Amino acid sequence: AKGRRFVYVIDRSASMDVTLRAAKGELLASIQRLDQEQTFQVVFFNNRPSVLAARHGVFSGVDSDRLLAAEQIEEVGAEGGTARLE
C-alpha cells in the first residue's frame, strides 16, 4: 500500500456470514503488509457502526498494534441488519 492512513469499512450484518469470514481473512492479510509509518482503523457495521479499540484512536503498522487489531477482528461475528447511513 502506498498511502499513510487507511480505514477499512466492513459490513458485518447477518446476511454477510459466509462473506464476512473471507473479508476478515483479506483484512488481516492487508494489515500484515502495512509498515510502521502507516496507520489504520477498522469500522464494522450492521445496525450501527463500531470501531476497534486502539491505544491512540488508530493503529500503526507495528507488530503489537497489528496483533491487538487481529485479536479484536477475530471476535467480530455477523449479526443484525444493515444500516449503511449511520
mmCIF file of C-alpha atoms in Angstrom:
data_model
loop_
_atom_site.group_PDB
_atom_site.id
_atom_site.type_symbol
_atom_site.label_atom_id
_atom_site.label_comp_id
_atom_site.label_asym_id
_atom_site.label_seq_id
_atom_site.Cartn_x
_atom_site.Cartn_y
_atom_site.Cartn_z
ATOM 1 C CA ALA A 1 0.000 0.000 0.000
ATOM 2 C CA LYS A 2 1.287 3.421 -0.877
ATOM 3 C CA GLY A 3 -0.870 5.546 1.433
ATOM 4 C CA ARG A 4 -0.148 6.510 5.012
ATOM 5 C CA ARG A 5 -3.633 6.240 6.547
ATOM 6 C CA PHE A 6 -6.210 3.528 5.888
ATOM 7 C CA VAL A 7 -9.772 2.936 7.044
ATOM 8 C CA TYR A 8 -11.321 -0.444 6.377
ATOM 9 C CA VAL A 9 -15.147 -0.469 6.382
ATOM 10 C CA ILE A 10 -16.791 -3.891 6.558
ATOM 11 C CA ASP A 11 -20.444 -4.983 6.645
ATOM 12 C CA ARG A 12 -20.978 -7.477 9.465
ATOM 13 C CA SER A 13 -24.749 -7.895 9.147
ATOM 14 C CA ALA A 14 -26.250 -11.383 9.398
ATOM 15 C CA SER A 15 -26.589 -11.698 5.624
ATOM 16 C CA MET A 16 -22.780 -11.426 5.348
ATOM 17 C CA ASP A 17 -21.995 -14.502 7.480
ATOM 18 C CA VAL A 18 -20.024 -16.524 4.917
ATOM 19 C CA THR A 19 -18.619 -13.463 3.183
ATOM 20 C CA LEU A 20 -17.510 -11.923 6.485
ATOM 21 C CA ARG A 21 -15.114 -14.800 7.130
ATOM 22 C CA ALA A 22 -13.439 -14.205 3.777
ATOM 23 C CA ALA A 23 -13.399 -10.417 4.299
ATOM 24 C CA LYS A 24 -11.750 -10.793 7.697
ATOM 25 C CA GLY A 25 -9.073 -13.015 6.158
ATOM 26 C CA GLU A 26 -8.332 -10.405 3.483
ATOM 27 C CA LEU A 27 -8.378 -7.651 6.103
ATOM 28 C CA LEU A 28 -5.842 -9.466 8.287
ATOM 29 C CA ALA A 29 -3.602 -10.088 5.269
ATOM 30 C CA SER A 30 -3.770 -6.418 4.291
ATOM 31 C CA ILE A 31 -2.951 -5.240 7.804
ATOM 32 C CA GLN A 32 0.096 -7.529 7.896
ATOM 33 C CA ARG A 33 1.510 -5.728 4.849
ATOM 34 C CA LEU A 34 1.394 -2.281 6.476
ATOM 35 C CA ASP A 35 4.633 -0.795 7.780
ATOM 36 C CA GLN A 36 5.365 1.153 10.960
ATOM 37 C CA GLU A 37 4.784 4.524 9.284
ATOM 38 C CA GLN A 38 1.268 3.608 8.155
ATOM 39 C CA THR A 39 -1.831 3.855 10.356
ATOM 40 C CA PHE A 40 -5.211 2.176 10.123
ATOM 41 C CA GLN A 41 -8.597 1.770 11.736
ATOM 42 C CA VAL A 42 -11.378 -0.733 11.088
ATOM 43 C CA VAL A 43 -15.087 0.106 11.086
ATOM 44 C CA PHE A 44 -17.551 -2.778 11.190
ATOM 45 C CA PHE A 45 -21.227 -2.003 10.713
ATOM 46 C CA ASN A 46 -24.602 -3.674 10.938
ATOM 47 C CA ASN A 47 -27.431 -1.861 12.750
ATOM 48 C CA ARG A 48 -24.776 0.559 13.971
ATOM 49 C CA PRO A 49 -21.098 1.236 13.248
ATOM 50 C CA SER A 50 -18.325 0.200 15.641
ATOM 51 C CA VAL A 51 -14.588 0.771 15.539
ATOM 52 C CA LEU A 52 -11.802 -1.301 17.006
ATOM 53 C CA ALA A 53 -10.307 -0.144 20.304
ATOM 54 C CA ALA A 54 -6.871 1.297 19.554
ATOM 55 C CA ARG A 55 -4.483 2.744 22.126
ATOM 56 C CA HIS A 56 -4.340 6.116 20.355
ATOM 57 C CA GLY A 57 -7.537 6.041 18.289
ATOM 58 C CA VAL A 58 -5.785 4.407 15.346
ATOM 59 C CA PHE A 59 -3.385 1.511 14.931
ATOM 60 C CA SER A 60 0.073 1.731 13.425
ATOM 61 C CA GLY A 61 1.657 -0.957 11.311
ATOM 62 C CA VAL A 62 3.807 -2.318 14.141
ATOM 63 C CA ASP A 63 3.544 -5.893 15.370
ATOM 64 C CA SER A 64 1.936 -5.037 18.721
ATOM 65 C CA ASP A 65 -0.815 -2.940 17.108
ATOM 66 C CA ARG A 66 -1.435 -5.478 14.355
ATOM 67 C CA LEU A 67 -1.785 -8.198 16.999
ATOM 68 C CA LEU A 68 -4.210 -6.086 19.061
ATOM 69 C CA ALA A 69 -6.313 -5.399 15.972
ATOM 70 C CA ALA A 70 -6.233 -9.060 14.881
ATOM 71 C CA GLU A 71 -7.484 -10.214 18.290
ATOM 72 C CA GLN A 72 -10.463 -7.871 18.038
ATOM 73 C CA ILE A 73 -11.170 -8.736 14.394
ATOM 74 C CA GLU A 74 -11.338 -12.434 15.245
ATOM 75 C CA GLU A 75 -14.091 -11.680 17.792
ATOM 76 C CA VAL A 76 -16.374 -9.916 15.292
ATOM 77 C CA GLY A 77 -19.277 -12.005 14.064
ATOM 78 C CA ALA A 78 -22.105 -11.495 11.618
ATOM 79 C CA GLU A 79 -25.354 -10.359 13.213
ATOM 80 C CA GLY A 80 -28.155 -7.840 12.938
ATOM 81 C CA GLY A 81 -29.446 -5.905 9.977
ATOM 82 C CA THR A 82 -27.789 -3.354 7.745
ATOM 83 C CA ALA A 83 -27.934 0.385 8.382
ATOM 84 C CA ARG A 84 -25.434 1.887 5.940
ATOM 85 C CA LEU A 85 -26.367 5.521 6.545
ATOM 86 C CA GLU A 86 -25.333 5.512 10.196
#
